[in-house]
Amino acid sequence: TISGNASNFVPDGYDLTENADGSFTVTESEPVAQIGNETYTTLQAAFDAVNGEATITLLRDATFKNTSVLANGKTVVLDLNGKTLAHTDEANKYVLNNLGTLTITGNGTVNSRGIYNGYGNGGENVATAKLTIVNGSFNAKGTNGGAAVFNYGIADIKGGSFTSIGGYSLNNQSGASMTIADGVTANNGMYATGATVTINGGEI
């Protein structure tokens, strides 16, 4: 007997189907990301497979239970390919944490509490983490905080829209730096403490 939502017991990369007799069948998910000719059932698996530099293309809309972390020393172009990337607990959890060099493009959508850049998760934050956003829609869903981009490192916001319903759209912590280009929109303002922010245009 399973108490609560049975899907909570199934890791990212697998799908759960309930059978007529009340039992469950677990199957591997369809591929969600691709590097060259190789495909992966989770974004984290694609990140882990990167040796140095790579372009990762999102193949379909995807929702994950865990935060996908790009390790320090890796360089990735993440092509959202017009798809939606989300966290199952979008009000409370961040769907991405970049500790390396990450460029997001492809005019997709991200729905979660936000994206971390350089967050140390209880350890030392990574000030050298470099996040570049070329385009897309980034929606922070937390009603009690969060930010579409929560920055501890270096963020270059070249384009895109950033919305938040319970916190600042863009949040910069001590030591962080952010550059905002013309064309960027952020509906709920920006926070910066001990950070360097350069605004070349946009609507905040």
Coordinates of N, CA, C and O in Angstrom, one line a residue, residues 117 130-135 138 148-149 151 154-162 170 172 177-186 190 198 200-201:
N117 N 22.2 30.9 -9.9 CA 23.5 31.0 -10.5 C 24.6 31.1 -9.4 O 24.7 32.1 -8.7
K130 N 29.0 31.6 -14.4 CA 28.6 32.6 -15.4 C 27.4 32.1 -16.1 O 27.3 31.0 -16.7
L131 N 26.3 32.9 -16.0 CA 25.0 32.6 -16.6 C 24.7 33.6 -17.6 O 24.7 34.8 -17.3
T132 N 24.5 33.2 -18.9 CA 24.0 34.1 -19.9 C 22.7 33.7 -20.4 O 22.5 32.5 -20.7
I133 N 21.7 34.6 -20.4 CA 20.4 34.3 -20.9 C 20.2 35.1 -22.2 O 20.2 36.3 -22.1
V134 N 19.9 34.4 -23.3 CA 19.8 35.1 -24.6 C 18.3 35.4 -24.8 O 18.0 36.5 -25.3
N135 N 17.4 34.5 -24.5 CA 16.0 34.8 -24.7 C 15.2 33.8 -23.9 O 15.8 32.9 -23.2
F138 N 11.0 33.3 -18.1 CA 11.4 32.7 -16.9 C 10.5 33.2 -15.8 O 10.4 34.4 -15.5
A148 N 13.2 34.8 -10.5 CA 13.4 34.1 -11.8 C 14.9 33.8 -12.0 O 15.2 32.8 -12.5
V149 N 15.7 34.8 -11.6 CA 17.2 34.5 -11.5 C 17.7 35.0 -10.2 O 17.6 36.1 -9.8
N151 N 21.1 35.3 -8.3 CA 22.4 35.3 -8.7 C 23.5 35.5 -7.6 O 23.4 36.5 -6.9
I154 N 28.1 35.6 -11.9 CA 28.1 36.6 -13.0 C 26.9 36.3 -13.9 O 26.9 35.2 -14.5
A155 N 26.0 37.2 -14.1 CA 24.9 37.0 -15.0 C 24.8 38.1 -16.1 O 24.9 39.3 -15.8
D156 N 24.7 37.6 -17.3 CA 24.6 38.5 -18.5 C 23.2 38.3 -19.1 O 23.0 37.3 -19.7
I157 N 22.3 39.2 -18.8 CA 20.9 39.0 -19.3 C 20.7 39.8 -20.6 O 20.5 41.0 -20.6
K158 N 20.8 39.1 -21.7 CA 20.8 39.7 -23.0 C 19.4 39.9 -23.5 O 19.1 40.7 -24.4
G159 N 18.5 39.1 -23.0 CA 17.1 39.1 -23.5 C 16.2 38.3 -22.6 O 16.7 37.6 -21.7
G160 N 14.9 38.3 -22.9 CA 14.0 37.4 -22.2 C 13.1 38.2 -21.3 O 13.3 39.4 -21.0
S161 N 12.0 37.5 -20.8 CA 11.1 38.1 -19.8 C 11.2 37.4 -18.5 O 11.3 36.1 -18.5
F162 N 11.1 38.1 -17.4 CA 11.3 37.5 -16.1 C 10.2 38.0 -15.2 O 10.0 39.2 -14.9
L170 N 14.5 39.6 -10.4 CA 16.0 39.4 -10.5 C 16.6 39.7 -9.2 O 16.4 40.8 -8.6
N172 N 20.2 39.8 -6.9 CA 21.7 39.7 -6.8 C 22.2 39.8 -5.4 O 21.9 40.8 -4.7
S177 N 27.5 40.0 -9.9 CA 27.4 41.1 -10.9 C 26.4 40.7 -12.0 O 26.2 39.5 -12.3
M178 N 25.6 41.6 -12.5 CA 24.6 41.4 -13.5 C 24.6 42.5 -14.5 O 24.7 43.7 -14.1
T179 N 24.5 42.2 -15.8 CA 24.3 43.1 -16.8 C 23.0 42.9 -17.5 O 22.7 41.7 -17.9
I180 N 22.2 43.9 -17.7 CA 20.9 43.8 -18.3 C 20.9 44.6 -19.6 O 21.2 45.8 -19.6
A181 N 20.5 43.9 -20.7 CA 20.5 44.6 -22.0 C 19.1 45.2 -22.3 O 18.1 44.8 -21.7
D182 N 19.1 46.0 -23.3 CA 17.8 46.5 -23.8 C 16.9 45.4 -24.3 O 17.4 44.5 -24.9
G183 N 15.6 45.5 -24.0 CA 14.7 44.5 -24.5 C 14.3 43.5 -23.4 O 13.3 42.8 -23.5
V184 N 15.1 43.5 -22.3 CA 14.7 42.6 -21.1 C 13.6 43.2 -20.4 O 13.5 44.4 -20.2
T185 N 12.6 42.4 -19.9 CA 11.5 42.9 -19.1 C 11.5 42.0 -17.8 O 11.7 40.8 -17.8
A186 N 11.2 42.7 -16.7 CA 11.1 42.1 -15.4 C 9.9 42.8 -14.7 O 9.9 44.0 -14.4
M190 N 14.0 44.4 -9.1 CA 15.3 43.8 -9.0 C 15.9 44.1 -7.6 O 15.7 45.2 -7.1
T198 N 24.7 46.6 -14.0 CA 24.8 47.5 -15.1 C 23.5 47.3 -15.9 O 23.2 46.2 -16.4
N200 N 21.6 48.5 -19.2 CA 21.8 49.2 -20.5 C 20.4 49.5 -21.2 O 20.4 50.0 -22.3
G201 N 19.4 49.0 -20.6 CA 18.0 49.2 -21.2 C 17.1 48.2 -20.6 O 17.4 47.6 -19.5

